[in-house]
Short mmCIF file of C-alpha atoms in Angstrom, two decimals:
data_model
loop_
_atom_site.label_atom_id
_atom_site.label_comp_id
_atom_site.label_asym_id
_atom_site.label_seq_id
_atom_site.Cartn_x
_atom_site.Cartn_y
_atom_site.Cartn_z
CA MET A 758 -49.28 51.85 43.55
CA HIS A 759 -47.28 54.72 42.09
CA ILE A 760 -48.76 57.17 44.56
CA SER A 761 -47.68 55.20 47.61
CA LYS A 762 -44.17 54.78 46.17
CA LEU A 763 -43.91 58.51 45.55
CA HIS A 764 -45.16 59.14 49.06
CA ALA A 765 -42.47 56.83 50.47
CA ILE A 766 -39.74 58.58 48.47
CA LYS A 767 -40.95 61.99 49.57
CA ARG A 768 -41.15 60.86 53.18
CA ARG A 769 -37.62 59.45 53.08
CA GLU A 770 -36.25 62.62 51.51
CA PHE A 771 -38.11 64.78 54.01
CA LEU A 772 -36.62 62.85 56.90
CA ARG A 773 -33.14 63.09 55.41
CA ARG A 774 -33.40 66.82 54.87
CA THR A 775 -34.82 67.52 58.31
CA ALA A 776 -32.01 65.46 59.80
CA ALA A 777 -29.50 67.50 57.82
CA LEU A 778 -31.01 70.64 59.32
CA GLY A 779 -30.32 69.27 62.78
CA LEU A 780 -33.89 68.50 63.81
CA ALA A 781 -33.02 64.93 64.68
CA GLY A 782 -29.32 65.40 65.36
CA THR A 783 -26.51 65.10 62.79
CA ALA A 784 -23.55 62.81 62.21
CA GLY A 785 -20.83 62.14 59.60
CA PRO A 786 -19.74 59.01 57.65
CA LEU A 787 -17.65 57.41 60.43
CA ALA A 788 -20.48 58.30 62.76
CA LEU A 789 -23.04 56.76 60.46
CA THR A 790 -21.30 53.41 60.31
CA LEU A 791 -20.76 53.30 64.05
CA ALA A 792 -24.47 53.67 64.57
CA GLY A 793 -25.08 50.54 62.60
CA ILE A 794 -22.62 48.55 64.66
CA GLY A 795 -24.65 49.00 67.80
CA GLU A 796 -27.97 47.89 66.44
CA ALA A 797 -26.52 44.97 64.50
CA ALA A 798 -24.72 43.62 67.53
CA ALA A 799 -27.75 44.00 69.77
CA GLN A 800 -29.70 41.41 67.81
CA SER A 801 -28.09 38.37 69.34
CA ALA A 802 -26.91 39.87 72.64
CA PRO A 803 -28.05 38.23 75.87
CA ALA A 804 -30.49 40.27 77.91
CA GLU A 805 -27.84 41.22 80.52
CA ASP A 806 -25.16 41.99 77.93
CA TYR A 807 -23.98 45.54 77.20
CA LYS A 808 -21.23 46.99 75.02
CA ALA A 809 -20.38 50.48 73.84
CA LEU A 810 -18.00 51.97 71.29
CA VAL A 811 -16.76 55.54 71.75
CA CYS A 812 -15.13 57.27 68.79
CA VAL A 813 -12.81 60.18 69.65
CA PHE A 814 -12.32 62.05 66.38
CA LEU A 815 -9.36 64.45 66.17
CA TYR A 816 -10.32 66.94 63.47
CA GLY A 817 -7.65 68.54 61.33
CA GLY A 818 -5.22 65.63 60.97
CA ASN A 819 -3.32 64.59 64.07
CA ASP A 820 0.49 64.70 63.90
CA HIS A 821 1.14 61.03 64.70
CA ASP A 822 4.93 61.46 64.68
CA ASN A 823 4.75 63.76 67.71
CA THR A 824 2.10 61.58 69.34
CA PHE A 825 3.98 58.29 69.10
CA VAL A 826 7.55 59.41 68.61
CA PRO A 827 10.29 57.15 67.19
CA TYR A 828 12.40 56.37 70.27
CA ASP A 829 15.07 53.86 69.29
CA ALA A 830 18.36 55.68 68.61
CA ASN A 831 18.47 55.11 64.86
CA CYS A 832 14.88 56.13 64.03
CA HIS A 833 14.87 59.02 66.49
CA ALA A 834 17.98 60.41 64.79
CA VAL A 835 16.20 60.34 61.41
CA TYR A 836 13.06 61.89 62.93
CA LYS A 837 15.12 64.64 64.60
CA THR A 838 17.04 65.45 61.42
CA LEU A 839 13.81 65.97 59.48
CA ARG A 840 12.21 68.12 62.17
CA ASN A 841 15.22 69.98 63.54
CA VAL A 842 15.10 72.83 61.04
CA GLY A 843 14.97 76.62 61.21
CA THR A 844 15.24 78.67 64.37
CA ASP A 845 15.00 77.12 67.82
CA ALA A 846 11.41 78.32 68.07
CA ALA A 847 10.52 76.59 64.79
CA LYS A 848 12.00 73.16 65.55
CA ILE A 849 9.23 70.60 65.82
CA TYR A 850 10.89 67.49 67.26
CA ILE A 851 10.59 66.10 70.80
CA PRO A 852 14.00 65.25 72.37
CA SER A 853 14.37 61.66 73.50
CA SER A 854 15.06 62.94 77.01
CA ALA A 855 11.50 64.33 77.11
CA LEU A 856 9.88 61.03 76.11
CA THR A 857 8.46 58.12 78.08
CA ALA A 858 9.39 54.86 76.34
CA LEU A 859 6.62 52.34 75.65
CA SER A 860 7.21 48.60 75.72
CA THR A 861 8.19 47.14 72.35
CA THR A 862 5.63 44.33 72.24
CA GLY A 863 4.41 43.90 68.67
CA LEU A 864 7.33 45.77 67.11
CA ALA A 865 10.18 44.44 65.01
CA ALA A 866 13.50 43.95 66.78
CA GLY A 867 15.26 47.22 67.46
CA ARG A 868 12.18 49.43 67.06
CA GLN A 869 10.64 51.47 69.88
CA TYR A 870 8.25 54.38 70.35
CA GLY A 871 7.80 56.88 73.15
CA VAL A 872 5.27 59.51 74.12
CA GLN A 873 5.78 63.05 75.33
CA ARG A 874 4.81 63.98 78.86
CA ALA A 875 1.50 65.40 77.64
CA LEU A 876 0.35 61.78 77.24
CA GLY A 877 1.64 60.56 80.58
CA SER A 878 -1.67 59.12 81.82
CA MET A 879 -2.22 57.26 78.56
CA ALA A 880 1.30 55.85 78.86
CA GLY A 881 0.22 54.53 82.26
CA LEU A 882 -2.81 52.81 80.73
CA TYR A 883 -0.54 51.33 78.06
CA ALA A 884 1.69 49.91 80.82
CA GLU A 885 -1.45 48.48 82.50
CA LYS A 886 -2.36 46.87 79.16
CA LYS A 887 -5.61 48.83 78.94
CA MET A 888 -4.51 50.76 75.83
CA GLY A 889 -2.69 49.77 72.65
CA VAL A 890 -1.54 51.54 69.48
CA LEU A 891 -2.52 50.69 65.91
CA LEU A 892 0.25 51.77 63.55
CA ASN A 893 -0.19 53.33 60.11
CA VAL A 894 -3.92 53.01 59.49
CA GLY A 895 -5.82 55.01 56.87
CA PRO A 896 -8.32 54.87 53.98
CA LEU A 897 -7.45 52.40 51.21
CA ALA A 898 -9.38 50.92 48.28
CA VAL A 899 -7.25 47.75 48.17
CA PRO A 900 -3.95 46.72 49.78
CA THR A 901 -1.46 49.03 48.05
CA THR A 902 2.32 48.95 47.63
CA LYS A 903 4.54 51.92 46.90
CA ALA A 904 5.13 50.64 43.36
CA GLN A 905 1.37 50.33 42.74
CA TYR A 906 0.78 53.83 44.15
CA SER A 907 3.48 55.33 41.95
CA ALA A 908 2.24 53.55 38.82
CA LYS A 909 -1.43 54.22 39.69
CA SER A 910 -2.04 50.57 38.85
CA VAL A 911 -4.65 50.08 41.61
CA SER A 912 -7.62 52.09 42.77
CA LEU A 913 -6.74 54.81 45.27
CA PRO A 914 -8.97 56.77 47.68
CA PRO A 915 -10.24 59.95 46.01
CA LYS A 916 -8.73 63.36 46.76
CA LEU A 917 -5.97 62.27 49.10
CA PHE A 918 -4.73 64.86 51.62
CA SER A 919 -8.03 66.79 51.52
CA HIS A 920 -9.67 67.38 54.93
CA ASN A 921 -13.32 67.04 53.90
CA ASP A 922 -12.79 64.03 51.67
CA GLN A 923 -10.54 62.13 54.03
CA PHE A 924 -12.57 62.52 57.22
CA SER A 925 -15.62 61.53 55.15
CA LEU A 926 -13.76 58.40 54.03
CA TRP A 927 -12.85 57.61 57.65
CA GLN A 928 -16.41 58.10 58.84
CA SER A 929 -18.37 56.66 55.92
CA GLY A 930 -16.21 53.71 54.90
CA LEU A 931 -17.37 54.44 51.33
CA LEU A 932 -14.96 55.08 48.47
CA GLU A 933 -17.59 56.13 45.98
CA GLY A 934 -19.26 59.42 46.72
CA ALA A 935 -17.44 59.92 50.01
CA GLU A 936 -17.47 63.67 49.48
CA GLY A 937 -20.78 64.85 50.84
CA ALA A 938 -21.60 61.42 52.25
CA THR A 939 -24.62 61.36 54.52
CA LYS A 940 -24.22 57.85 55.92
CA GLY A 941 -21.49 56.26 58.01
CA TRP A 942 -20.42 52.79 58.99
CA GLY A 943 -21.96 53.25 62.44
CA GLY A 944 -25.33 54.15 60.94
CA ARG A 945 -25.34 51.27 58.49
CA LEU A 946 -25.05 48.87 61.40
CA GLY A 947 -28.09 50.50 62.96
CA ASP A 948 -30.06 50.08 59.73
CA LEU A 949 -29.58 46.31 59.83
CA PHE A 950 -31.52 45.95 63.06
CA LEU A 951 -33.76 48.98 63.18
CA GLY A 952 -37.02 48.22 64.89
CA SER A 953 -35.71 45.45 67.11
CA ASP A 954 -35.27 47.86 69.98
CA LYS A 955 -38.03 50.28 70.91
CA LYS A 956 -35.37 52.60 72.33
CA ALA A 957 -33.27 52.52 69.15
CA HIS A 958 -33.02 56.33 69.33
CA PHE A 959 -30.39 55.89 72.03
CA THR A 960 -28.21 53.35 70.24
CA CYS A 961 -26.22 56.05 68.42
CA ILE A 962 -25.52 59.19 70.42
CA ASN A 963 -23.56 62.16 69.11
CA ALA A 964 -22.07 64.47 71.75
CA ALA A 965 -19.98 66.50 69.29
CA GLY A 966 -22.32 68.19 66.80
CA ASN A 967 -21.93 67.59 63.06
CA ALA A 968 -20.54 64.20 61.96
CA VAL A 969 -21.61 61.56 59.45
CA PHE A 970 -20.42 58.55 61.40
CA LEU A 971 -23.68 57.69 63.18
CA SER A 972 -26.28 58.23 60.42
CA GLY A 973 -27.90 55.59 58.23
CA ASP A 974 -30.78 55.22 55.79
CA SER A 975 -33.24 54.90 58.65
CA VAL A 976 -31.16 55.40 61.78
CA LEU A 977 -30.72 58.96 63.00
CA PRO A 978 -28.25 59.66 65.80
CA TYR A 979 -29.54 61.21 68.99
CA GLN A 980 -27.68 64.42 69.70
CA VAL A 981 -26.82 65.62 73.20
CA THR A 982 -24.93 68.55 74.68
CA ALA A 983 -22.39 68.45 77.49
CA LYS A 984 -25.30 68.97 79.89
CA GLY A 985 -27.52 66.24 78.46
CA ALA A 986 -30.60 66.28 76.24
CA VAL A 987 -31.21 69.19 73.88
CA ASP A 988 -34.11 71.26 75.20
CA ILE A 989 -36.94 72.94 73.31
CA ASP A 990 -36.68 75.95 75.56
CA SER A 991 -40.25 77.21 75.22
CA LEU A 992 -41.58 73.86 76.43
CA VAL A 993 -39.10 73.43 79.26
CA TYR A 994 -39.17 76.76 81.02
CA SER A 995 -42.32 77.53 82.97
CA ALA A 996 -42.38 81.16 81.79
CA GLY A 997 -42.88 80.01 78.20
CA VAL A 998 -42.27 82.08 75.06
CA TYR A 999 -41.43 85.74 75.73
CA GLY A 1000 -42.18 85.08 79.38
CA ILE A 1001 -45.86 84.40 78.62
CA GLY A 1002 -47.22 81.08 79.85
CA ALA A 1003 -50.12 81.15 77.37
CA CYS A 1004 -47.61 81.12 74.50
CA LYS A 1005 -46.05 77.98 75.91
CA THR A 1006 -49.46 76.31 76.06
CA ALA A 1007 -50.30 77.35 72.49
CA LEU A 1008 -46.95 76.14 71.12
CA ASP A 1009 -47.29 72.87 72.99
CA THR A 1010 -50.71 72.35 71.40
CA LEU A 1011 -49.36 73.08 67.90
CA LEU A 1012 -46.37 70.77 68.29
CA ARG A 1013 -48.53 67.93 69.56
CA ALA A 1014 -51.33 68.40 67.01
CA ASN A 1015 -52.43 65.60 64.67
CA PRO A 1016 -52.23 67.13 61.17
CA THR A 1017 -53.52 65.45 58.00
CA HIS A 1018 -50.76 66.29 55.47
CA TRP A 1019 -47.96 63.68 55.39
CA MET A 1020 -45.22 66.30 55.70
CA GLU A 1021 -46.88 67.91 58.69
CA LYS A 1022 -47.41 64.46 60.21
CA GLU A 1023 -43.72 63.59 59.87
CA TRP A 1024 -42.70 66.94 61.33
CA ALA A 1025 -45.06 66.52 64.25
CA ARG A 1026 -43.90 62.93 64.80
CA MET A 1027 -40.28 63.98 64.92
CA VAL A 1028 -40.96 66.87 67.28
CA LYS A 1029 -43.01 64.65 69.59
CA SER A 1030 -40.25 62.04 69.49
CA SER A 1031 -37.70 64.71 70.39
CA ILE A 1032 -39.81 65.87 73.34
CA ASP A 1033 -40.38 62.32 74.58
CA ASN A 1034 -36.74 61.33 74.12
CA ARG A 1035 -35.59 64.41 76.00
CA ALA A 1036 -37.71 63.33 78.95
CA VAL A 1037 -36.24 59.82 78.88
CA VAL A 1038 -32.63 61.03 78.67
CA SER A 1039 -33.07 63.75 81.28
CA GLY A 1040 -34.81 61.32 83.62
CA GLY A 1041 -32.08 58.71 83.15
CA ILE A 1042 -29.31 61.19 83.89
CA ALA A 1043 -31.18 62.64 86.84
CA GLY A 1044 -31.59 59.15 88.27
CA SER A 1045 -27.85 58.46 88.16
CA SER A 1046 -25.28 59.62 90.65
CA ASP A 1047 -22.58 62.13 89.74
CA SER A 1048 -20.22 60.89 92.42
CA ALA A 1049 -19.13 57.79 90.49
CA TYR A 1050 -17.19 59.79 87.92
CA VAL A 1051 -16.87 63.36 89.17
CA THR A 1052 -14.22 62.00 91.54
CA THR A 1053 -12.14 60.98 88.52
CA GLY A 1054 -11.41 64.65 87.87
CA PHE A 1055 -12.88 65.47 84.47
CA ALA A 1056 -11.44 68.75 83.24
CA ASN A 1057 -13.55 71.63 81.92
CA ASP A 1058 -12.46 71.54 78.27
CA THR A 1059 -14.88 70.51 75.52
CA LEU A 1060 -13.56 66.97 75.02
CA SER A 1061 -13.70 66.20 78.74
CA ALA A 1062 -17.23 67.59 78.91
CA GLN A 1063 -18.33 65.38 76.00
CA LEU A 1064 -16.81 62.25 77.52
CA LYS A 1065 -18.33 63.07 80.89
CA ILE A 1066 -21.85 63.17 79.45
CA VAL A 1067 -21.09 59.89 77.64
CA ALA A 1068 -20.15 58.37 81.00
CA ARG A 1069 -23.42 59.63 82.49
CA LEU A 1070 -25.41 58.17 79.60
CA ILE A 1071 -23.65 54.83 80.00
CA GLN A 1072 -24.53 54.88 83.69
CA ALA A 1073 -28.15 55.52 82.65
CA ARG A 1074 -28.14 52.62 80.13
CA SER A 1075 -30.81 50.64 81.99
CA SER A 1076 -33.33 53.47 81.84
CA LEU A 1077 -32.49 54.01 78.16
CA ASP A 1078 -33.15 50.29 77.60
CA VAL A 1079 -30.23 49.59 75.23
CA LYS A 1080 -27.74 46.72 74.96
CA ARG A 1081 -25.43 48.25 72.34
CA GLN A 1082 -24.44 51.90 72.04
CA VAL A 1083 -22.08 53.89 69.82
CA PHE A 1084 -20.95 57.37 70.84
CA PHE A 1085 -19.17 60.09 68.90
CA VAL A 1086 -17.07 62.86 70.48
CA SER A 1087 -14.48 65.13 68.89
CA LEU A 1088 -11.76 67.73 69.36
CA GLY A 1089 -10.62 70.13 66.65
CA GLY A 1090 -7.51 72.21 66.05
CA PHE A 1091 -5.09 69.54 64.77
CA ASP A 1092 -4.40 71.16 61.37
CA LEU A 1093 -1.07 72.53 62.57
CA HIS A 1094 0.87 73.86 59.61
CA ASP A 1095 2.61 76.17 62.09
CA ASN A 1096 3.18 76.49 65.84
CA LEU A 1097 3.13 72.70 66.02
CA ILE A 1098 5.09 72.16 69.23
CA THR A 1099 3.12 74.56 71.41
CA ASN A 1100 -0.36 73.91 70.05
CA HIS A 1101 -0.07 70.16 69.56
CA THR A 1102 1.22 69.57 73.06
CA GLY A 1103 -1.75 71.48 74.47
CA LEU A 1104 -4.18 69.41 72.40
CA LEU A 1105 -2.57 66.15 73.52
CA GLN A 1106 -2.90 67.26 77.13
CA LYS A 1107 -6.65 67.56 76.59
CA VAL A 1108 -6.85 64.15 74.89
CA ASN A 1109 -4.78 62.61 77.69
CA ALA A 1110 -6.87 64.07 80.51
CA ALA A 1111 -10.25 63.39 78.89
CA MET A 1112 -9.57 59.81 77.81
CA TYR A 1113 -7.89 58.83 81.08
CA SER A 1114 -10.73 60.29 83.16
CA PHE A 1115 -13.24 58.50 80.98
CA TYR A 1116 -11.49 55.16 81.39
CA LYS A 1117 -11.37 55.59 85.17
CA ALA A 1118 -15.07 56.46 85.08
CA THR A 1119 -15.87 53.20 83.27
CA GLU A 1120 -13.89 51.35 85.94
CA GLN A 1121 -15.89 52.99 88.72
CA LEU A 1122 -19.12 52.20 86.87
CA GLY A 1123 -18.07 48.55 86.54
CA VAL A 1124 -18.16 48.58 82.73
CA ALA A 1125 -14.49 49.03 81.78
CA ASP A 1126 -14.48 45.72 79.89
CA LYS A 1127 -17.73 46.64 78.13
CA VAL A 1128 -16.63 50.01 76.73
CA THR A 1129 -14.00 50.45 74.01
CA THR A 1130 -12.74 53.92 73.11
CA PHE A 1131 -10.74 54.54 69.94
CA THR A 1132 -9.23 57.53 68.16
CA ALA A 1133 -9.55 58.54 64.51
CA SER A 1134 -8.54 61.59 62.47
CA ASP A 1135 -8.69 63.03 58.94
CA PHE A 1136 -5.16 61.79 58.23
CA GLY A 1137 -1.63 61.83 59.61
CA ARG A 1138 0.99 64.45 58.79
CA THR A 1139 4.28 64.72 56.93
CA LEU A 1140 7.34 63.59 58.85
CA ALA A 1141 9.28 66.41 57.18
CA SER A 1142 8.93 69.86 58.73
CA ASN A 1143 7.48 72.69 56.65
CA GLY A 1144 9.36 75.22 58.76
CA ASP A 1145 7.17 75.46 61.84
CA GLY A 1146 4.70 72.63 61.48
CA SER A 1147 3.74 69.66 59.30
CA ASP A 1148 1.52 69.26 56.26
CA HIS A 1149 -1.32 66.93 55.29
CA GLY A 1150 -0.47 63.24 55.19
CA TRP A 1151 -2.27 59.90 54.84
CA GLY A 1152 -1.70 57.03 57.28
CA SER A 1153 -1.44 57.66 61.02
CA HIS A 1154 -1.21 55.91 64.42
CA HIS A 1155 -4.22 55.56 66.72
CA MET A 1156 -5.12 54.49 70.25
CA VAL A 1157 -7.60 51.78 71.29
CA MET A 1158 -8.52 51.81 75.01
CA GLY A 1159 -10.69 49.65 77.27
CA GLY A 1160 -10.81 46.76 79.70
CA ALA A 1161 -11.34 44.22 76.90
CA VAL A 1162 -8.43 45.56 74.83
CA ASP A 1163 -5.34 43.37 74.54
CA GLY A 1164 -3.21 46.40 75.31
CA GLY A 1165 0.38 47.20 76.16
CA LYS A 1166 1.40 46.50 72.58
CA PHE A 1167 1.53 47.79 69.04
CA TRP A 1168 -0.57 46.36 66.21
CA GLY A 1169 0.08 46.69 62.52
CA LYS A 1170 3.34 47.44 60.70
CA ALA A 1171 5.75 50.17 61.79
CA PRO A 1172 6.96 52.30 58.85
CA ASP A 1173 10.60 52.10 57.74
CA LEU A 1174 12.45 55.07 59.25
CA SER A 1175 15.92 53.54 59.15
CA THR A 1176 17.39 56.14 56.80
CA LEU A 1177 16.47 59.62 55.59
CA ALA A 1178 15.72 58.23 52.14
CA SER A 1179 13.40 55.48 53.42
CA ALA A 1180 11.64 57.84 55.82
CA LEU A 1181 10.98 60.51 53.19
CA ASP A 1182 10.21 58.46 50.10
CA GLY A 1183 10.77 54.79 50.87
CA PRO A 1184 8.41 51.80 50.58
CA ASP A 1185 6.15 53.10 53.36
CA SER A 1186 6.09 56.75 52.27
CA VAL A 1187 4.57 58.65 49.34
CA GLY A 1188 6.79 61.70 49.73
CA GLN A 1189 7.85 64.02 52.58
CA GLY A 1190 7.30 61.18 55.02
CA ARG A 1191 3.57 60.83 54.28
CA LEU A 1192 2.70 57.29 55.30
CA LEU A 1193 1.20 54.85 52.80
CA PRO A 1194 -1.26 53.01 55.09
CA SER A 1195 -0.45 49.38 55.79
CA THR A 1196 -3.82 48.81 57.53
CA SER A 1197 -7.14 50.04 56.14
CA VAL A 1198 -9.88 51.84 58.02
CA ASP A 1199 -12.11 48.91 56.98
CA GLU A 1200 -9.94 46.45 58.90
CA TYR A 1201 -9.86 48.76 61.92
CA ALA A 1202 -13.65 49.13 61.88
CA ALA A 1203 -14.16 45.38 61.38
CA ALA A 1204 -12.16 44.54 64.52
CA LEU A 1205 -14.33 46.95 66.53
CA ALA A 1206 -17.54 45.64 64.97
CA ARG A 1207 -16.66 42.01 65.70
CA TRP A 1208 -15.98 42.90 69.32
CA MET A 1209 -19.43 44.45 69.49
CA GLY A 1210 -20.88 41.15 68.32
CA VAL A 1211 -21.62 41.84 64.64
CA SER A 1212 -21.89 38.56 62.74
CA GLU A 1213 -19.71 37.74 59.74
CA PRO A 1214 -22.66 37.74 57.27
CA ASP A 1215 -23.58 41.28 58.38
CA LEU A 1216 -20.09 42.78 58.08
CA PRO A 1217 -20.20 43.33 54.28
CA THR A 1218 -23.38 45.37 54.69
CA VAL A 1219 -21.63 47.63 57.17
CA LEU A 1220 -18.19 47.63 55.50
CA PRO A 1221 -18.65 46.86 51.79
CA ASN A 1222 -14.94 47.44 51.05
CA LEU A 1223 -13.74 44.93 53.68
CA ARG A 1224 -13.72 42.04 51.19
CA ASN A 1225 -10.85 43.70 49.32
CA PHE A 1226 -8.63 43.14 52.35
CA GLU A 1227 -9.77 40.01 54.14
CA SER A 1228 -9.79 38.01 50.90
CA VAL A 1229 -6.04 38.66 50.46
CA SER A 1230 -3.98 35.62 51.35
CA GLY A 1231 -1.89 36.02 54.49
CA ARG A 1232 -3.61 39.22 55.64
CA SER A 1233 -4.52 38.64 59.29
CA ARG A 1234 -7.39 40.19 61.22
CA LEU A 1235 -6.37 42.76 63.80
CA PRO A 1236 -6.11 41.15 67.28
CA LEU A 1237 -7.14 44.26 69.22
CA PHE A 1238 -9.00 42.43 71.99
CA VAL A 1239 -8.29 39.78 74.57
CA PRO A 1240 -9.60 36.49 73.11
CA PRO A 1241 -12.71 35.19 74.89
CA PRO A 1242 -12.13 32.13 77.05
CA SER A 1243 -12.54 28.87 75.18
CA ILE A 1244 -15.48 26.67 76.05
CA ALA A 1245 -14.43 23.14 76.98
#
């Protein structure tokens, strides 16, 4: 009947708008897609199986050239020339003497990268083969060469070098309508299998606030703070509203009422769900022991606090009754058009401490091989200095960390930095050293989704643009993980 269809449309729109207002937690496009991965993978998982993805999003556009610094003599000389400009205070290169060299596995002969001391702990995990680096990944519509980019003979991602558009592309995996996207590739995975798990609320958990990554058509991410579940204060504190217990009782009655209007019913259902879910999360965290990961030395910054609560939620996975989870955490401040050296080093110190502590926590919890953590960002930066910083780019380098990762190596194709001309505007650059991605976000996401257990037939639903890459002859899937043992 037309009435029931209209009712369904209104209900769906109501839910979407209330979610956008933060009543059910919010997430961005990358977050939305991640949510879907968890639920999709959970369908065929054995009862004792558990896996989690943790997205660490670096808002603002991380400067990949000062994160993974060209270290071989030839490329470092080119890198230094392009960043050794202006006064001593304005120079934005890292001297080779201040770098820790990483093994060259996966790189062409003669190429090498290093990391500054701010990433010392991550360099240790790389040496232990628990972390690897994916080179030059970014949003693409189809595999694209420099000639095709210059001639505009293939489709290109919309509004390149724009913060809002590019982090939406990363999080949504959608080329059309990425600006203002409300669904992500995490959430689309959740939509595939919604209803199979009574505790599906806890499949996608956002510890960072706004992001699209974990939202879908039906899946809504559960939002937590660094301390755990979000409280409805008037129902938690015994004093109640304005210190009057009777107000608490009255509000509790209103929130738990059984109204007749469909909009009131949906509102009441969502509020009741929030209250019930808070009790489950708080009880799960309270029933777990702090000692397992406090001893790893989590710092007090925001990223460490987010990853610490993720560790606590993973420890509480049995009480949350989930087999697949996707988490979203973030750190801002990477849009460094100036003061790059000082500010970027400080940000990398936070990333280093938080991610290392989190990995050690997963080891102590016995789930290191069941948790994969990966970084993402709006875009990379220009290799050329703008005087005291770097400007918006496109492709960038990212870390993948975990016990199941086939680490201690580089994946993907290193950009050509052999000469100033090739570095600035060669086959791998679109000007000023902005990288033309050689690996798409779709391929990156697909490798993570497959590890989670998503089946091949389900991948196009989660990543509709993936077919434009995996159908290309000779284009290999990313081998980010240790292959499972063969069955004789």
